[in-house]
XYZ file of C-alpha atoms in Angstrom:
331
model
C -14.461 -2.293 28.968
C -17.521 -1.979 31.159
C -18.333 -4.665 33.845
C -19.366 -4.853 36.775
C -16.149 -7.003 38.879
C -14.066 -6.264 41.144
C -10.180 -7.490 39.677
C -10.451 -9.073 36.254
C -8.118 -12.148 37.417
C -11.036 -12.376 40.359
C -14.673 -12.820 37.527
C -15.094 -16.542 37.421
C -13.935 -17.194 41.931
C -16.494 -14.631 42.611
C -19.539 -14.788 41.009
C -19.156 -19.034 42.467
C -19.445 -17.027 45.176
C -22.423 -15.045 44.789
C -24.006 -18.186 44.110
C -23.047 -20.699 47.054
C -24.499 -16.540 48.851
C -27.670 -16.978 46.653
C -28.195 -20.648 46.005
C -26.715 -22.492 49.122
C -29.180 -24.931 49.900
C -29.450 -26.826 46.751
C -25.774 -26.669 46.024
C -22.223 -26.429 46.885
C -18.034 -26.885 46.744
C -15.573 -29.881 47.317
C -12.019 -30.406 48.854
C -12.119 -26.790 49.739
C -12.738 -25.367 45.981
C -15.114 -23.225 44.560
C -14.822 -24.899 41.791
C -15.238 -29.261 42.478
C -19.761 -27.146 42.414
C -21.750 -30.134 43.739
C -25.117 -31.092 44.958
C -26.279 -30.333 48.172
C -27.946 -33.388 47.859
C -26.886 -36.334 47.265
C -29.314 -39.583 45.796
C -27.739 -42.820 46.792
C -27.726 -45.618 43.982
C -28.057 -42.876 41.561
C -25.741 -42.807 38.173
C -24.747 -39.789 38.782
C -23.548 -36.943 36.145
C -21.001 -33.877 35.703
C -20.551 -31.584 33.342
C -17.746 -29.136 32.787
C -16.380 -25.795 31.062
C -15.147 -22.532 30.709
C -17.412 -19.812 32.448
C -18.710 -17.036 30.461
C -21.688 -19.452 29.796
C -23.950 -18.974 32.168
C -26.387 -21.153 32.226
C -24.219 -23.780 30.660
C -22.189 -25.893 32.843
C -22.951 -25.329 35.542
C -27.221 -23.830 35.611
C -27.629 -27.201 35.191
C -26.873 -29.160 38.054
C -29.346 -30.237 41.032
C -32.929 -32.371 41.401
C -33.801 -34.024 38.116
C -30.790 -32.841 35.974
C -26.917 -33.237 36.904
C -24.851 -33.672 39.871
C -21.899 -31.662 39.983
C -19.738 -29.656 36.712
C -15.468 -29.158 36.821
C -16.068 -24.998 36.156
C -13.075 -23.092 34.076
C -11.505 -19.648 33.822
C -13.485 -17.626 30.709
C -13.487 -19.352 28.086
C -11.479 -22.070 29.252
C -11.139 -26.404 31.038
C -11.802 -26.807 34.762
C -8.783 -29.255 35.592
C -9.057 -32.818 35.467
C -8.087 -32.868 39.174
C -11.767 -30.944 39.562
C -13.559 -33.124 37.682
C -12.066 -36.208 39.977
C -12.570 -33.907 43.005
C -16.199 -33.737 41.538
C -16.458 -37.048 40.940
C -15.451 -38.262 44.753
C -17.967 -35.964 46.297
C -20.673 -37.221 43.945
C -19.962 -40.923 42.854
C -23.663 -42.821 45.065
C -22.828 -46.595 44.329
C -23.360 -46.403 40.654
C -21.041 -45.380 38.726
C -20.538 -41.184 37.570
C -20.975 -40.271 33.669
C -19.194 -37.511 32.107
C -20.881 -35.729 29.347
C -19.415 -32.373 27.982
C -18.850 -29.894 25.404
C -16.147 -31.318 22.365
C -13.837 -29.110 23.485
C -10.334 -30.449 23.146
C -9.110 -28.784 26.506
C -12.083 -31.121 28.082
C -11.774 -33.715 26.644
C -7.673 -33.789 27.503
C -8.700 -32.924 31.804
C -12.641 -35.566 32.382
C -10.098 -38.351 29.654
C -7.539 -37.843 32.716
C -9.947 -37.271 35.972
C -11.474 -41.444 34.242
C -7.653 -42.353 34.511
C -7.752 -41.645 38.093
C -11.145 -42.210 39.055
C -10.189 -45.977 38.346
C -6.570 -45.769 40.370
C -9.452 -45.034 42.686
C -12.771 -47.703 41.500
C -15.442 -46.092 39.785
C -16.629 -45.693 37.055
C -17.861 -43.638 34.948
C -18.339 -43.267 31.279
C -18.126 -40.308 28.811
C -19.652 -38.897 26.230
C -19.332 -35.755 24.642
C -21.945 -33.057 22.465
C -21.975 -31.787 19.560
C -23.899 -30.354 17.845
C -23.655 -27.033 16.249
C -23.978 -28.471 12.462
C -22.042 -25.609 10.292
C -18.018 -26.015 12.463
C -17.519 -28.585 10.666
C -18.871 -31.722 8.172
C -17.472 -34.312 9.698
C -20.229 -34.925 13.577
C -17.341 -36.563 15.480
C -16.171 -32.969 14.972
C -18.704 -30.602 15.392
C -18.186 -28.465 18.776
C -21.006 -28.654 21.399
C -22.992 -25.892 21.974
C -26.422 -25.392 23.496
C -28.093 -28.666 21.354
C -26.227 -30.368 24.845
C -29.292 -29.388 26.940
C -30.802 -32.713 25.439
C -28.389 -34.845 25.812
C -28.556 -33.555 29.830
C -32.252 -33.558 29.758
C -33.011 -37.514 28.579
C -29.557 -38.215 30.936
C -30.384 -37.048 34.457
C -34.404 -38.777 33.069
C -32.721 -41.143 32.515
C -30.652 -42.243 35.836
C -33.497 -40.514 38.631
C -35.842 -43.437 37.229
C -32.627 -45.456 38.399
C -30.510 -46.799 35.231
C -27.665 -48.277 34.724
C -24.789 -46.531 33.640
C -24.832 -48.064 31.207
C -28.531 -47.000 30.054
C -27.959 -42.872 31.943
C -25.661 -43.369 29.344
C -27.642 -44.787 25.955
C -30.156 -42.258 27.059
C -27.545 -39.013 26.417
C -26.662 -41.545 22.907
C -30.096 -41.164 22.346
C -30.106 -37.437 22.033
C -27.101 -36.775 21.059
C -28.328 -38.914 18.087
C -30.997 -36.307 17.423
C -29.781 -33.695 17.856
C -28.749 -30.834 15.965
C -28.103 -26.514 16.600
C -27.119 -23.370 13.959
C -26.563 -20.777 16.114
C -25.322 -16.813 14.771
C -23.857 -14.161 16.298
C -24.845 -10.046 15.974
C -21.431 -8.267 18.107
C -18.413 -10.208 20.678
C -17.602 -10.173 23.439
C -14.985 -9.262 25.994
C -13.447 -10.216 28.077
C -12.787 -9.776 31.000
C -9.029 -9.823 31.684
C -8.521 -8.694 27.722
C -10.735 -6.038 28.585
C -12.164 -5.591 24.811
C -13.925 -7.452 22.205
C -12.209 -10.851 21.197
C -13.504 -10.463 17.258
C -14.831 -7.766 15.378
C -18.575 -7.087 13.500
C -19.319 -3.882 11.137
C -22.634 -1.885 12.784
C -24.645 -3.815 10.099
C -22.636 -7.356 9.777
C -23.464 -10.646 11.416
C -21.648 -14.054 10.665
C -23.765 -17.207 10.506
C -21.994 -20.441 12.459
C -20.023 -18.881 14.702
C -19.009 -20.151 18.082
C -19.604 -19.139 21.560
C -16.011 -18.763 22.015
C -15.701 -16.504 18.608
C -14.591 -19.332 17.096
C -15.201 -18.434 13.348
C -18.311 -18.711 11.527
C -19.286 -19.791 7.350
C -20.182 -16.541 6.231
C -20.767 -12.691 7.394
C -21.935 -10.295 5.933
C -25.582 -7.941 6.115
C -27.843 -8.996 9.605
C -30.836 -10.328 8.137
C -34.065 -10.513 9.095
C -35.815 -12.535 11.561
C -38.010 -14.213 8.630
C -34.268 -14.935 6.640
C -32.336 -16.559 9.538
C -34.574 -18.522 11.047
C -35.313 -20.597 6.646
C -31.394 -20.387 6.911
C -30.924 -22.247 9.786
C -34.393 -24.854 9.523
C -32.867 -25.329 5.409
C -28.984 -26.152 7.246
C -30.306 -28.415 9.835
C -33.015 -30.102 7.948
C -30.231 -31.142 5.348
C -27.631 -33.005 8.132
C -31.503 -34.193 9.336
C -34.317 -34.811 7.704
C -38.004 -34.696 8.734
C -40.913 -35.236 7.326
C -45.097 -34.385 7.754
C -46.021 -36.103 10.956
C -42.754 -35.848 12.782
C -42.347 -33.798 16.577
C -39.366 -32.093 17.258
C -38.329 -30.402 20.822
C -37.084 -26.988 19.574
C -35.009 -24.186 21.767
C -33.956 -21.056 20.941
C -31.041 -19.362 23.020
C -30.019 -16.441 23.537
C -25.865 -15.482 23.379
C -26.574 -13.161 26.359
C -28.154 -9.533 24.497
C -30.282 -10.360 22.707
C -33.856 -9.726 24.864
C -36.686 -11.999 24.631
C -38.578 -10.265 22.424
C -36.169 -10.639 19.684
C -35.128 -14.917 20.352
C -39.838 -14.713 20.351
C -40.486 -13.132 17.250
C -37.612 -16.066 16.132
C -39.154 -19.086 17.469
C -42.575 -17.658 16.061
C -40.450 -17.114 12.710
C -39.087 -21.022 12.903
C -42.195 -22.280 14.625
C -44.225 -20.622 11.091
C -40.978 -22.558 8.533
C -41.973 -26.195 10.139
C -45.198 -26.168 10.229
C -45.755 -25.996 6.679
C -43.039 -28.857 6.218
C -46.298 -30.290 8.594
C -43.718 -30.671 11.222
C -45.338 -31.081 14.951
C -44.285 -29.422 17.998
C -43.921 -30.960 21.209
C -41.493 -28.773 23.142
C -40.828 -25.445 22.732
C -37.346 -23.856 24.704
C -37.036 -19.903 24.611
C -34.520 -18.574 26.707
C -30.648 -18.042 27.773
C -30.088 -21.960 27.612
C -26.242 -21.684 26.530
C -24.427 -17.900 26.900
C -21.264 -16.360 25.638
C -20.343 -13.090 27.667
C -22.032 -10.298 26.633
C -22.197 -11.991 22.146
C -25.459 -10.575 20.596
C -26.966 -13.342 18.871
C -28.607 -16.704 18.980
C -29.099 -20.545 17.468
C -31.882 -22.916 16.772
C -31.532 -25.881 18.316
C -33.924 -29.220 16.589
C -34.357 -32.334 19.237
C -36.295 -35.112 16.655
C -38.604 -37.177 18.903
C -37.540 -40.632 18.345
C -40.050 -42.139 20.086
C -42.190 -42.498 23.603
C -39.414 -42.624 26.582
C -37.793 -39.688 24.590
C -40.927 -38.021 25.302
C -40.921 -38.731 29.236
C -37.358 -37.591 29.736
C -37.496 -34.266 28.711
C -40.797 -34.407 30.585
C -39.388 -34.696 33.572
C -39.466 -31.882 36.321
C -36.455 -30.532 36.928
C -35.566 -27.715 39.687
C -31.175 -26.334 39.538
C -31.681 -23.190 40.573
C -31.116 -21.394 36.953
C -34.384 -23.674 34.964
C -37.233 -25.593 36.679
C -40.146 -27.208 34.994
C -43.261 -29.252 36.619
C-alpha cells in the first residue's frame, strides 16, 4: 500500500483537519466533533439540507457543503456510515427555522442512522424530511433497492436551489424527489481500490478485465470481462439507461461523466464524446454536461454515466443556479 498518510486509523480525521485548515472561511465543525461538518454561513429562514456517508468518495459527500448547495454532512470512516449522534448535532447546528431535509445514499447503515437522528430532532422540535438517492440502475431491478451513486449530485442541485429560493421543507423535498425520479446511473470499474485500514485491494480484477455495474464500495457488478472501448462502454451503458428511462427525440438531458478516482480527465472526455454522439444520433438534446470527479471510490479506476432528464423549465432553473463550495463551483 502506497498512500500519503500517517496512521491508517487516523485517515479520516487527518483529512478533515486538512480541509478545515484550508477552507476555514467556508466550513466548520459542530459539537467539538471533526466529523460534524457544517457550512460556516447559515442563512436564517432557509430549509437546511444535510447529507452524510463514508469517507473515500470525495467530493461526495462533504464536498457539496457550501454556498448554494448543502448545509451539513455527517462524515463516517472509510466506506462507513456517520453516527446518528453526529447527524443530530449537525442538524441542530444548521437548522435555521424552516426544518431540515436529510438527503443521502440508499445504504442500510445510513438509513438507520439518519432515521435515529430524525427521532432525536423530533424530541427537540426540529422538523425533518428524508429522501435517499437510488440511481444505480445495475444494482437492482427494484428502484427502491438501488444504490445511490453519482446521480445524487442532481438531487443536491435541485433541492439546494429550491431551498435558496425560499422554498418550504415540503417544496425542497419535492424538488429532490423530481430529480430522483428523472435520474439514472450506470457505472463500471477497471481496478480495485485499497482501504487504508485494510492495506490491500478490496476486490480483484485481472490485467485486461473490467467490471460492469461494480458499486463504489466494491459491490459486485453484473459482469466481469475484457476491457471494452469507450464507444462500446457508452453504447452498453446507454442501452441500460434508456431501457429504464426511455427518451424520445427532442427530450433534453443533463449528462454527468464521473471519474471514480484514478481515471484521467482525458479518458472521461473520450467517454463523454462517445455518449454525446450516441445521444445526438437518437435526437436527444444535451442541456448541460458535467465531466470530472463527482463521486469517487478512493483510487479506483473507472467511471459512471448519469442522465438527468429535464422535466420542465423549473428544473433548468435549478440546474443553472450558482453554487460555490470549496470543492465545486458553478457561476
